[in-house]
Amino acid sequence: MASQGSMLTTLKRIVQEMSQIPALDEALFNVASRVKQVMQVDSCSIYLADYDNQEFILKATDGLHPDAVEQVRIGFSEGLIGLVGQREEPLNIEDAHRHPRFKHYPEVHEENYKAFLGTPIIHQRKVLGVITMQQAKMRFFSEDEEAFLVTLAAQLALEISNAEIRGALSSNDILPSTLHQKKVMGIAGSPGLAIGHGFSTDSTVDLRRFVVKRTDDRSQEVQRYRKAVEITREQVDELSNSLEEGIPDDVKAIFQLYHHLLDANSLGREVEAKIQEQWCAGSSLKMVVEDYAARFANMDDPYMQERAIDIVDLSNRILVNILHQARGERPQVTLADKASILVAEEVSATMLAEFPREHLKGIISIRGSNNSHAAILARAMGIPAVMGCQNVSPTLLENKEILLDGYSGEIIIGADNAIRQSFVQLIEEEALLAEQIASEANKACETEDGCRMSLLINAGLSVEIETVARNQGKGIGLYRTEIPFMLRESFPSEKEQIKLYSEVLRCVPEQQVTMRTLDVGGDKPLPYFPINEENPFLGWRGVRLTLDHPEIFLVQIRAMLKASLGLSNLQIMLPMISSVNEVQEASRLIEQAFFEVSEEIKDTGETLVRPRIGVMLEVPSVLYLLPQLARHVDFFSVGSNDLTQYLLAVDRNNTRVAALYNSYHPAVLSALYDIVRQSDAHKIPVTVCGEIAGEPGGAILLLGMGYRRLSMNAHNIGKINWVIRNVNLKESKNLLACALTAQTHQEVYAHINDYLEQKGLGGLIRAGS
């Protein structure tokens, strides 16, 4: 056996070799052979699980009889292999023949092997197979040998999972009609169902693969770069204008970042400086952009991480225009001409905008997340999307028929006729349901037994925010002020902020607008105000940061107050409150700003109404301070996303534990119920503005708890309005009682789903009506 020091290197090499062999069977044979050689054992074999037939199939061996491969099938409850799978842990046996579970399979010719070590290959809690080592000599395998096999099995699990999917999709000689049906799971990015052929727009020009080169003609390269930027600016304008009228203005604002980067004072200055160091235009662009992209990608906030995708996408466009200039030609674009699912490594906003809308049925982004601009845009356009399908590449999905489920994050490739027909029927049912919801969107939000609800809007992605609020909902329940701060190179001035807030307040002059003070820091750093912390979610963020920087806080409050002159609809909300002291200090600063603005306008005849002050309930400590807080504030607003995160001690952006994050956890529901009861007892209005408010099941539970104000993304308003009008208060209270006594969030889901199905509302949470 190799020395312990070289074990890690050996493991890496074996796994790396496996990933480079396209055929899974061949790759497994290579692993078996390498393990036998490295560990100096007499045999190494790999069995894979067949769940349809409930058996393990011998897939590769070096040591057993080669004819046994694919022939030996061992039931899940049979023999030592079955025992390893059942127990889901290693089995180390000195003499396998004497073990009560030993079963003789004559085809494998293992009569001479005594020592046996088997370990399960597990991926995402599912046993994919078993890997074994055997030796003629009677002995126990050492701890080091066992540790090696366990570690190897853990790494093989991911490779096997990926290779199975790649293998099922990459058979070019198989006709699409006979392609073996395969399911791939991703992240639900935008709800809905779609059928279409995979269409990959991924360009052959990629900044990451561009090889840097020197230049002697600096002035020509500067001109080439400037001309490429000019052409790119025209293209971005065309794309922005080509988005159909129905898309909210805030979604079009995705292109504001592109325009900002195309400005000569942004990327241009740094790129031209590199050209002066005698790098060609393409090389200079690559160096500057990769530095920018790395900075964004290293930020903890998912929204900011996604901006790295936008920067690279824009730069690839500039690079294409640089190269076409060098060849003296204009770029040609291939467009889809039939019902298509757009597939790309990272779907960008511009890719989506230039795709022919009549043919765009769905989106698959291999590396995106539901925070990406593409996901935001897809939700606004009503296009189903699945993000983060890590196991496949766009080329494997090219021109294959895809069934996409944006509710569950599942895609099916090569579906059989029965599955396809049922999917078509589900799409028809979904279309009828959407028509029905739209036709009743303007009706009052009132339950069957007369309980009224107010539905408000969560806003803040852009300057021209959600003007849909004029005819939907009862105002803005959460206006996030941080996004404009993030898209600038320095803190916005008081004048800039006044203009921004004024547009929002005057957009719905008769309705309340709740503006949250700057909620950055920690996981949402500003590019010009970096904060590096070990644990950003427990760090310097929200009101903690703004109280430490009263000069930033006062400018923002003054801007809000000046924007509200002549109006009476401003409410100010403080985020990340964990103590009464913070509220008192913030209130003192708000009072100071109010006095200053009042002094400034006392001779102008303008009126300034004192805004109502509220706090976000998101840190668990405030659950035990509600009576004290009620003496200092006018309203509460529950940030259920962060409250869930803190109550369950789960970072929802950490893929290892994200599955533990769930707002329907009985503990979270109990906390939400306690908040509304205490708020009512102290006569303090309370709103929920987390994602649970915009989900059918969540809205019904919150109704049963006693909440009468829910704030959500604009695209959920019509759906939740329809839900509320089709349920009654008594039933919602019964559903709540079941949910609060449940032991797990899965039990809560089961109660919600049963209730929605009984009420004929199942189509809101799954495919079909």
Short mmCIF file of N, CA, C and O in Angstrom, two decimals, residues 118-222:
data_model
loop_
_atom_site.label_atom_id
_atom_site.label_comp_id
_atom_site.label_asym_id
_atom_site.label_seq_id
_atom_site.Cartn_x
_atom_site.Cartn_y
_atom_site.Cartn_z
N GLY A 118 -16.16 -3.59 2.25
CA GLY A 118 -17.11 -2.93 1.34
C GLY A 118 -17.61 -1.63 1.94
O GLY A 118 -17.79 -1.54 3.16
N THR A 119 -17.79 -0.62 1.10
CA THR A 119 -18.32 0.66 1.61
C THR A 119 -19.35 1.21 0.61
O THR A 119 -19.19 1.03 -0.60
N PRO A 120 -20.42 1.82 1.11
CA PRO A 120 -21.46 2.33 0.20
C PRO A 120 -21.01 3.60 -0.52
O PRO A 120 -20.22 4.38 0.01
N ILE A 121 -21.51 3.77 -1.74
CA ILE A 121 -21.29 5.01 -2.50
C ILE A 121 -22.59 5.80 -2.40
O ILE A 121 -23.62 5.38 -2.95
N ILE A 122 -22.57 6.90 -1.65
CA ILE A 122 -23.81 7.63 -1.33
C ILE A 122 -23.73 9.05 -1.86
O ILE A 122 -22.74 9.76 -1.66
N HIS A 123 -24.78 9.49 -2.56
CA HIS A 123 -24.88 10.88 -3.04
C HIS A 123 -26.23 11.44 -2.61
O HIS A 123 -27.28 10.86 -2.92
N GLN A 124 -26.21 12.56 -1.87
CA GLN A 124 -27.43 13.21 -1.38
C GLN A 124 -28.37 12.20 -0.71
O GLN A 124 -29.54 12.07 -1.04
N ARG A 125 -27.79 11.45 0.22
CA ARG A 125 -28.50 10.49 1.07
C ARG A 125 -29.04 9.27 0.33
O ARG A 125 -29.80 8.48 0.88
N LYS A 126 -28.67 9.11 -0.94
CA LYS A 126 -29.14 7.96 -1.72
C LYS A 126 -27.96 7.04 -2.03
O LYS A 126 -26.93 7.50 -2.51
N VAL A 127 -28.12 5.73 -1.76
CA VAL A 127 -27.05 4.76 -2.05
C VAL A 127 -27.03 4.51 -3.55
O VAL A 127 -27.98 4.00 -4.13
N LEU A 128 -25.92 4.91 -4.19
CA LEU A 128 -25.76 4.71 -5.64
C LEU A 128 -25.12 3.37 -5.94
O LEU A 128 -25.27 2.84 -7.05
N GLY A 129 -24.38 2.83 -4.97
CA GLY A 129 -23.69 1.57 -5.23
C GLY A 129 -22.81 1.16 -4.07
O GLY A 129 -22.89 1.74 -2.97
N VAL A 130 -21.95 0.18 -4.32
CA VAL A 130 -21.03 -0.33 -3.30
C VAL A 130 -19.68 -0.59 -3.97
O VAL A 130 -19.63 -1.11 -5.09
N ILE A 131 -18.59 -0.23 -3.31
CA ILE A 131 -17.24 -0.54 -3.80
C ILE A 131 -16.59 -1.48 -2.78
O ILE A 131 -16.71 -1.26 -1.56
N THR A 132 -15.93 -2.53 -3.29
CA THR A 132 -15.34 -3.53 -2.39
C THR A 132 -13.87 -3.76 -2.70
O THR A 132 -13.42 -3.57 -3.83
N MET A 133 -13.14 -4.19 -1.66
CA MET A 133 -11.77 -4.71 -1.82
C MET A 133 -11.75 -6.10 -1.18
O MET A 133 -12.37 -6.30 -0.12
N GLN A 134 -11.04 -7.05 -1.82
CA GLN A 134 -10.95 -8.42 -1.28
C GLN A 134 -9.51 -8.92 -1.33
O GLN A 134 -8.72 -8.46 -2.17
N GLN A 135 -9.20 -9.83 -0.42
CA GLN A 135 -7.84 -10.38 -0.34
C GLN A 135 -7.92 -11.88 -0.02
O GLN A 135 -8.81 -12.31 0.72
N ALA A 136 -6.99 -12.64 -0.62
CA ALA A 136 -6.98 -14.09 -0.38
C ALA A 136 -6.63 -14.39 1.08
O ALA A 136 -7.19 -15.30 1.71
N LYS A 137 -5.74 -13.60 1.61
CA LYS A 137 -5.27 -13.78 2.99
C LYS A 137 -6.39 -13.43 3.98
O LYS A 137 -7.14 -12.49 3.76
N MET A 138 -6.51 -14.20 5.05
CA MET A 138 -7.53 -13.92 6.06
C MET A 138 -7.01 -12.82 6.99
O MET A 138 -6.01 -13.02 7.67
N ARG A 139 -7.65 -11.65 6.96
CA ARG A 139 -7.22 -10.54 7.82
C ARG A 139 -8.28 -9.46 7.84
O ARG A 139 -9.17 -9.42 6.99
N PHE A 140 -8.19 -8.56 8.82
CA PHE A 140 -9.00 -7.34 8.80
C PHE A 140 -8.24 -6.27 8.03
O PHE A 140 -7.02 -6.16 8.17
N PHE A 141 -8.94 -5.51 7.23
CA PHE A 141 -8.28 -4.37 6.57
C PHE A 141 -7.98 -3.30 7.62
O PHE A 141 -8.74 -3.14 8.59
N SER A 142 -6.87 -2.58 7.45
CA SER A 142 -6.44 -1.59 8.45
C SER A 142 -7.35 -0.35 8.42
O SER A 142 -8.11 -0.14 7.47
N GLU A 143 -7.22 0.48 9.45
CA GLU A 143 -8.00 1.73 9.53
C GLU A 143 -7.67 2.65 8.35
O GLU A 143 -8.55 3.31 7.80
N ASP A 144 -6.38 2.68 7.97
CA ASP A 144 -5.97 3.53 6.84
C ASP A 144 -6.61 3.06 5.53
O ASP A 144 -7.05 3.87 4.71
N GLU A 145 -6.64 1.73 5.35
CA GLU A 145 -7.25 1.19 4.13
C GLU A 145 -8.75 1.49 4.08
O GLU A 145 -9.30 1.85 3.05
N GLU A 146 -9.38 1.34 5.25
CA GLU A 146 -10.83 1.63 5.33
C GLU A 146 -11.09 3.11 5.07
O GLU A 146 -11.99 3.47 4.30
N ALA A 147 -10.26 3.96 5.67
CA ALA A 147 -10.44 5.42 5.48
C ALA A 147 -10.27 5.80 4.01
O ALA A 147 -11.01 6.64 3.47
N PHE A 148 -9.30 5.14 3.34
CA PHE A 148 -9.06 5.42 1.92
C PHE A 148 -10.30 5.08 1.09
O PHE A 148 -10.75 5.87 0.27
N LEU A 149 -10.86 3.87 1.33
CA LEU A 149 -12.01 3.44 0.52
C LEU A 149 -13.25 4.30 0.78
O LEU A 149 -13.99 4.64 -0.15
N VAL A 150 -13.46 4.69 2.05
CA VAL A 150 -14.61 5.55 2.39
C VAL A 150 -14.47 6.91 1.70
O VAL A 150 -15.42 7.45 1.13
N THR A 151 -13.26 7.47 1.76
CA THR A 151 -13.01 8.78 1.14
C THR A 151 -13.19 8.71 -0.38
O THR A 151 -13.79 9.58 -1.00
N LEU A 152 -12.66 7.62 -0.97
CA LEU A 152 -12.80 7.45 -2.42
C LEU A 152 -14.27 7.32 -2.81
O LEU A 152 -14.73 7.94 -3.77
N ALA A 153 -15.04 6.55 -2.03
CA ALA A 153 -16.46 6.35 -2.33
C ALA A 153 -17.23 7.66 -2.29
O ALA A 153 -18.09 7.92 -3.14
N ALA A 154 -16.90 8.52 -1.32
CA ALA A 154 -17.59 9.82 -1.20
C ALA A 154 -17.33 10.67 -2.44
O ALA A 154 -18.23 11.37 -2.93
N GLN A 155 -16.09 10.61 -2.96
CA GLN A 155 -15.76 11.41 -4.16
C GLN A 155 -16.34 10.77 -5.42
O GLN A 155 -16.74 11.47 -6.35
N LEU A 156 -16.37 9.44 -5.46
CA LEU A 156 -16.93 8.74 -6.63
C LEU A 156 -18.41 9.05 -6.78
O LEU A 156 -18.93 9.08 -7.89
N ALA A 157 -19.11 9.24 -5.64
CA ALA A 157 -20.57 9.43 -5.68
C ALA A 157 -20.96 10.57 -6.61
O ALA A 157 -21.86 10.42 -7.45
N LEU A 158 -20.29 11.71 -6.48
CA LEU A 158 -20.63 12.86 -7.32
C LEU A 158 -20.30 12.57 -8.78
O LEU A 158 -21.08 12.89 -9.68
N GLU A 159 -19.13 11.93 -9.02
CA GLU A 159 -18.74 11.62 -10.40
C GLU A 159 -19.72 10.65 -11.05
O GLU A 159 -20.07 10.79 -12.22
N ILE A 160 -20.17 9.66 -10.29
CA ILE A 160 -21.13 8.68 -10.84
C ILE A 160 -22.45 9.37 -11.16
O ILE A 160 -23.04 9.17 -12.22
N SER A 161 -22.91 10.22 -10.23
CA SER A 161 -24.16 10.95 -10.45
C SER A 161 -24.07 11.80 -11.71
O SER A 161 -24.96 11.78 -12.56
N ASN A 162 -22.97 12.54 -11.86
CA ASN A 162 -22.79 13.39 -13.04
C ASN A 162 -22.64 12.56 -14.31
O ASN A 162 -23.21 12.88 -15.35
N ALA A 163 -21.86 11.47 -14.21
CA ALA A 163 -21.57 10.65 -15.39
C ALA A 163 -22.83 9.96 -15.91
O ALA A 163 -23.02 9.82 -17.11
N GLU A 164 -23.72 9.55 -14.99
CA GLU A 164 -24.97 8.91 -15.43
C GLU A 164 -25.79 9.86 -16.28
O GLU A 164 -26.34 9.50 -17.31
N ILE A 165 -25.85 11.11 -15.83
CA ILE A 165 -26.63 12.11 -16.58
C ILE A 165 -25.95 12.42 -17.91
O ILE A 165 -26.58 12.45 -18.96
N ARG A 166 -24.61 12.62 -17.86
CA ARG A 166 -23.89 12.92 -19.10
C ARG A 166 -24.04 11.77 -20.10
O ARG A 166 -24.29 11.97 -21.28
N GLY A 167 -23.94 10.54 -19.59
CA GLY A 167 -24.03 9.38 -20.47
C GLY A 167 -25.40 9.26 -21.11
O GLY A 167 -25.51 8.93 -22.29
N ALA A 168 -26.45 9.55 -20.35
CA ALA A 168 -27.81 9.45 -20.88
C ALA A 168 -28.07 10.50 -21.94
O ALA A 168 -28.92 10.33 -22.80
N LEU A 169 -27.35 11.62 -21.87
CA LEU A 169 -27.63 12.74 -22.77
C LEU A 169 -26.70 12.83 -23.96
O LEU A 169 -27.00 13.51 -24.93
N SER A 170 -25.54 12.16 -23.89
CA SER A 170 -24.52 12.46 -24.89
C SER A 170 -24.46 11.47 -26.05
O SER A 170 -23.56 11.51 -26.86
N SER A 171 -25.44 10.55 -26.13
CA SER A 171 -25.42 9.57 -27.21
C SER A 171 -25.93 10.20 -28.50
O SER A 171 -27.11 10.18 -28.78
N ASN A 172 -25.03 10.76 -29.29
CA ASN A 172 -25.42 11.47 -30.50
C ASN A 172 -26.01 10.55 -31.56
O ASN A 172 -26.75 10.98 -32.43
N ASP A 173 -25.66 9.26 -31.48
CA ASP A 173 -26.17 8.34 -32.49
C ASP A 173 -27.60 7.89 -32.20
O ASP A 173 -28.23 7.24 -33.01
N ILE A 174 -28.09 8.24 -31.01
CA ILE A 174 -29.45 7.84 -30.65
C ILE A 174 -30.42 8.91 -31.14
O ILE A 174 -30.22 10.09 -30.93
N LEU A 175 -31.49 8.48 -31.77
CA LEU A 175 -32.50 9.44 -32.23
C LEU A 175 -33.20 10.03 -31.02
O LEU A 175 -33.40 9.35 -30.02
N PRO A 176 -33.62 11.32 -31.11
CA PRO A 176 -34.31 11.94 -29.97
C PRO A 176 -35.50 11.11 -29.50
O PRO A 176 -35.80 11.03 -28.33
N SER A 177 -36.19 10.45 -30.43
CA SER A 177 -37.39 9.69 -30.06
C SER A 177 -37.05 8.45 -29.22
O SER A 177 -37.88 7.94 -28.49
N THR A 178 -35.81 7.95 -29.37
CA THR A 178 -35.44 6.75 -28.62
C THR A 178 -34.49 7.07 -27.47
O THR A 178 -33.98 6.18 -26.82
N LEU A 179 -34.23 8.35 -27.24
CA LEU A 179 -33.34 8.76 -26.15
C LEU A 179 -33.91 8.29 -24.82
O LEU A 179 -35.10 8.48 -24.54
N HIS A 180 -33.10 7.67 -24.00
CA HIS A 180 -33.55 7.21 -22.69
C HIS A 180 -33.98 8.41 -21.83
O HIS A 180 -33.24 9.37 -21.69
N GLN A 181 -35.18 8.33 -21.29
CA GLN A 181 -35.69 9.46 -20.50
C GLN A 181 -34.80 9.71 -19.29
O GLN A 181 -34.41 8.78 -18.60
N LYS A 182 -34.48 10.99 -19.07
CA LYS A 182 -33.62 11.34 -17.95
C LYS A 182 -34.14 12.57 -17.25
O LYS A 182 -34.57 13.53 -17.90
N LYS A 183 -34.13 12.54 -15.92
CA LYS A 183 -34.54 13.71 -15.13
C LYS A 183 -33.31 14.39 -14.57
O LYS A 183 -32.37 13.73 -14.15
N VAL A 184 -33.35 15.72 -14.56
CA VAL A 184 -32.27 16.50 -13.96
C VAL A 184 -32.93 17.51 -13.02
O VAL A 184 -33.92 18.15 -13.37
N MET A 185 -32.37 17.64 -11.82
CA MET A 185 -32.92 18.60 -10.85
C MET A 185 -32.06 19.86 -10.77
O MET A 185 -30.84 19.78 -10.81
N GLY A 186 -32.73 21.01 -10.70
CA GLY A 186 -32.04 22.28 -10.49
C GLY A 186 -32.78 23.06 -9.42
O GLY A 186 -33.49 22.50 -8.59
N ILE A 187 -32.62 24.38 -9.47
CA ILE A 187 -33.30 25.28 -8.51
C ILE A 187 -34.46 25.94 -9.25
O ILE A 187 -34.29 26.43 -10.36
N ALA A 188 -35.65 25.94 -8.64
CA ALA A 188 -36.79 26.60 -9.26
C ALA A 188 -36.51 28.10 -9.34
O ALA A 188 -36.37 28.76 -8.33
N GLY A 189 -36.39 28.62 -10.58
CA GLY A 189 -36.06 30.04 -10.76
C GLY A 189 -37.26 30.89 -11.06
O GLY A 189 -37.35 32.04 -10.65
N SER A 190 -38.24 30.33 -11.81
CA SER A 190 -39.47 31.05 -12.16
C SER A 190 -40.55 30.00 -12.39
O SER A 190 -40.33 29.04 -13.12
N PRO A 191 -41.73 30.14 -11.76
CA PRO A 191 -42.74 29.08 -11.83
C PRO A 191 -43.37 28.95 -13.23
O PRO A 191 -43.39 29.90 -14.00
N GLY A 192 -43.87 27.76 -13.51
CA GLY A 192 -44.53 27.52 -14.79
C GLY A 192 -44.00 26.26 -15.45
O GLY A 192 -43.02 25.66 -14.99
N LEU A 193 -44.67 25.85 -16.55
CA LEU A 193 -44.29 24.65 -17.29
C LEU A 193 -43.97 25.03 -18.72
O LEU A 193 -44.55 25.96 -19.27
N ALA A 194 -43.05 24.28 -19.35
CA ALA A 194 -42.70 24.58 -20.74
C ALA A 194 -42.22 23.33 -21.45
O ALA A 194 -41.63 22.43 -20.83
N ILE A 195 -42.51 23.26 -22.76
CA ILE A 195 -41.95 22.22 -23.64
C ILE A 195 -41.26 22.93 -24.79
O ILE A 195 -41.81 23.85 -25.39
N GLY A 196 -40.04 22.52 -25.10
CA GLY A 196 -39.34 23.12 -26.24
C GLY A 196 -38.03 22.38 -26.49
O GLY A 196 -37.61 21.53 -25.70
N HIS A 197 -37.38 22.72 -27.60
CA HIS A 197 -36.09 22.12 -27.93
C HIS A 197 -34.96 22.98 -27.35
O HIS A 197 -35.02 24.20 -27.41
N GLY A 198 -33.96 22.32 -26.81
CA GLY A 198 -32.82 23.04 -26.24
C GLY A 198 -32.15 23.91 -27.30
O GLY A 198 -31.88 23.45 -28.41
N PHE A 199 -31.90 25.16 -26.96
CA PHE A 199 -31.23 26.09 -27.89
C PHE A 199 -30.13 26.79 -27.10
O PHE A 199 -30.39 27.52 -26.16
N SER A 200 -28.88 26.53 -27.50
CA SER A 200 -27.75 27.12 -26.78
C SER A 200 -27.18 28.27 -27.61
O SER A 200 -26.82 28.09 -28.77
N THR A 201 -27.10 29.44 -27.00
CA THR A 201 -26.55 30.61 -27.70
C THR A 201 -25.11 30.87 -27.31
O THR A 201 -24.54 31.88 -27.67
N ASP A 202 -24.55 29.96 -26.50
CA ASP A 202 -23.19 30.19 -26.01
C ASP A 202 -22.22 30.46 -27.17
O ASP A 202 -22.08 29.66 -28.09
N SER A 203 -21.56 31.60 -27.10
CA SER A 203 -20.68 32.03 -28.18
C SER A 203 -19.34 31.28 -28.12
O SER A 203 -18.89 30.86 -27.06
N THR A 204 -18.74 31.13 -29.29
CA THR A 204 -17.41 30.51 -29.32
C THR A 204 -16.37 31.49 -28.76
O THR A 204 -15.28 31.10 -28.37
N VAL A 205 -16.72 32.78 -28.77
CA VAL A 205 -15.81 33.79 -28.22
C VAL A 205 -16.05 33.86 -26.70
O VAL A 205 -17.15 34.13 -26.25
N ASP A 206 -15.03 33.58 -25.95
CA ASP A 206 -15.15 33.57 -24.49
C ASP A 206 -13.91 34.24 -23.90
O ASP A 206 -12.78 33.80 -24.14
N LEU A 207 -14.13 35.28 -23.13
CA LEU A 207 -13.04 36.04 -22.52
C LEU A 207 -12.10 35.14 -21.72
O LEU A 207 -10.90 35.33 -21.71
N ARG A 208 -12.70 34.12 -21.06
CA ARG A 208 -11.90 33.24 -20.21
C ARG A 208 -10.90 32.42 -21.02
O ARG A 208 -9.86 32.03 -20.51
N ARG A 209 -11.26 32.12 -22.30
CA ARG A 209 -10.36 31.30 -23.13
C ARG A 209 -9.45 32.15 -24.02
O ARG A 209 -8.61 31.62 -24.73
N PHE A 210 -9.63 33.46 -23.97
CA PHE A 210 -8.86 34.36 -24.83
C PHE A 210 -7.40 34.39 -24.35
O PHE A 210 -7.12 34.57 -23.17
N VAL A 211 -6.47 34.20 -25.29
CA VAL A 211 -5.03 34.19 -24.94
C VAL A 211 -4.48 35.61 -25.08
O VAL A 211 -4.63 36.25 -26.13
N VAL A 212 -3.84 36.12 -24.02
CA VAL A 212 -3.36 37.51 -24.03
C VAL A 212 -2.20 37.69 -25.01
O VAL A 212 -1.37 36.80 -25.18
N LYS A 213 -2.19 38.87 -25.66
CA LYS A 213 -1.15 39.18 -26.65
C LYS A 213 -0.68 40.62 -26.47
O LYS A 213 -1.43 41.48 -26.02
N ARG A 214 0.58 40.85 -26.86
CA ARG A 214 1.16 42.20 -26.82
C ARG A 214 0.79 42.96 -28.10
O ARG A 214 0.32 42.36 -29.08
N THR A 215 0.99 44.30 -28.09
CA THR A 215 0.75 45.11 -29.29
C THR A 215 1.84 46.17 -29.42
O THR A 215 2.39 46.63 -28.42
N ASP A 216 2.13 46.56 -30.67
CA ASP A 216 3.06 47.67 -30.92
C ASP A 216 2.28 48.94 -31.25
O ASP A 216 2.78 50.05 -31.10
N ASP A 217 1.03 48.76 -31.72
CA ASP A 217 0.24 49.92 -32.17
C ASP A 217 -0.83 50.26 -31.13
O ASP A 217 -1.98 49.86 -31.22
N ARG A 218 -0.41 51.02 -30.11
CA ARG A 218 -1.32 51.32 -29.01
C ARG A 218 -2.50 52.18 -29.44
O ARG A 218 -3.62 51.96 -29.02
N SER A 219 -2.25 53.16 -30.32
CA SER A 219 -3.34 54.06 -30.72
C SER A 219 -4.41 53.29 -31.50
O SER A 219 -5.61 53.51 -31.32
N GLN A 220 -3.97 52.34 -32.37
CA GLN A 220 -4.95 51.55 -33.12
C GLN A 220 -5.80 50.69 -32.17
O GLN A 220 -7.02 50.55 -32.35
N GLU A 221 -5.17 50.11 -31.15
CA GLU A 221 -5.89 49.26 -30.19
C GLU A 221 -6.88 50.07 -29.36
O GLU A 221 -7.98 49.60 -29.06
N VAL A 222 -6.50 51.31 -28.99
CA VAL A 222 -7.42 52.20 -28.26
C VAL A 222 -8.65 52.47 -29.12
O VAL A 222 -9.80 52.39 -28.66
#
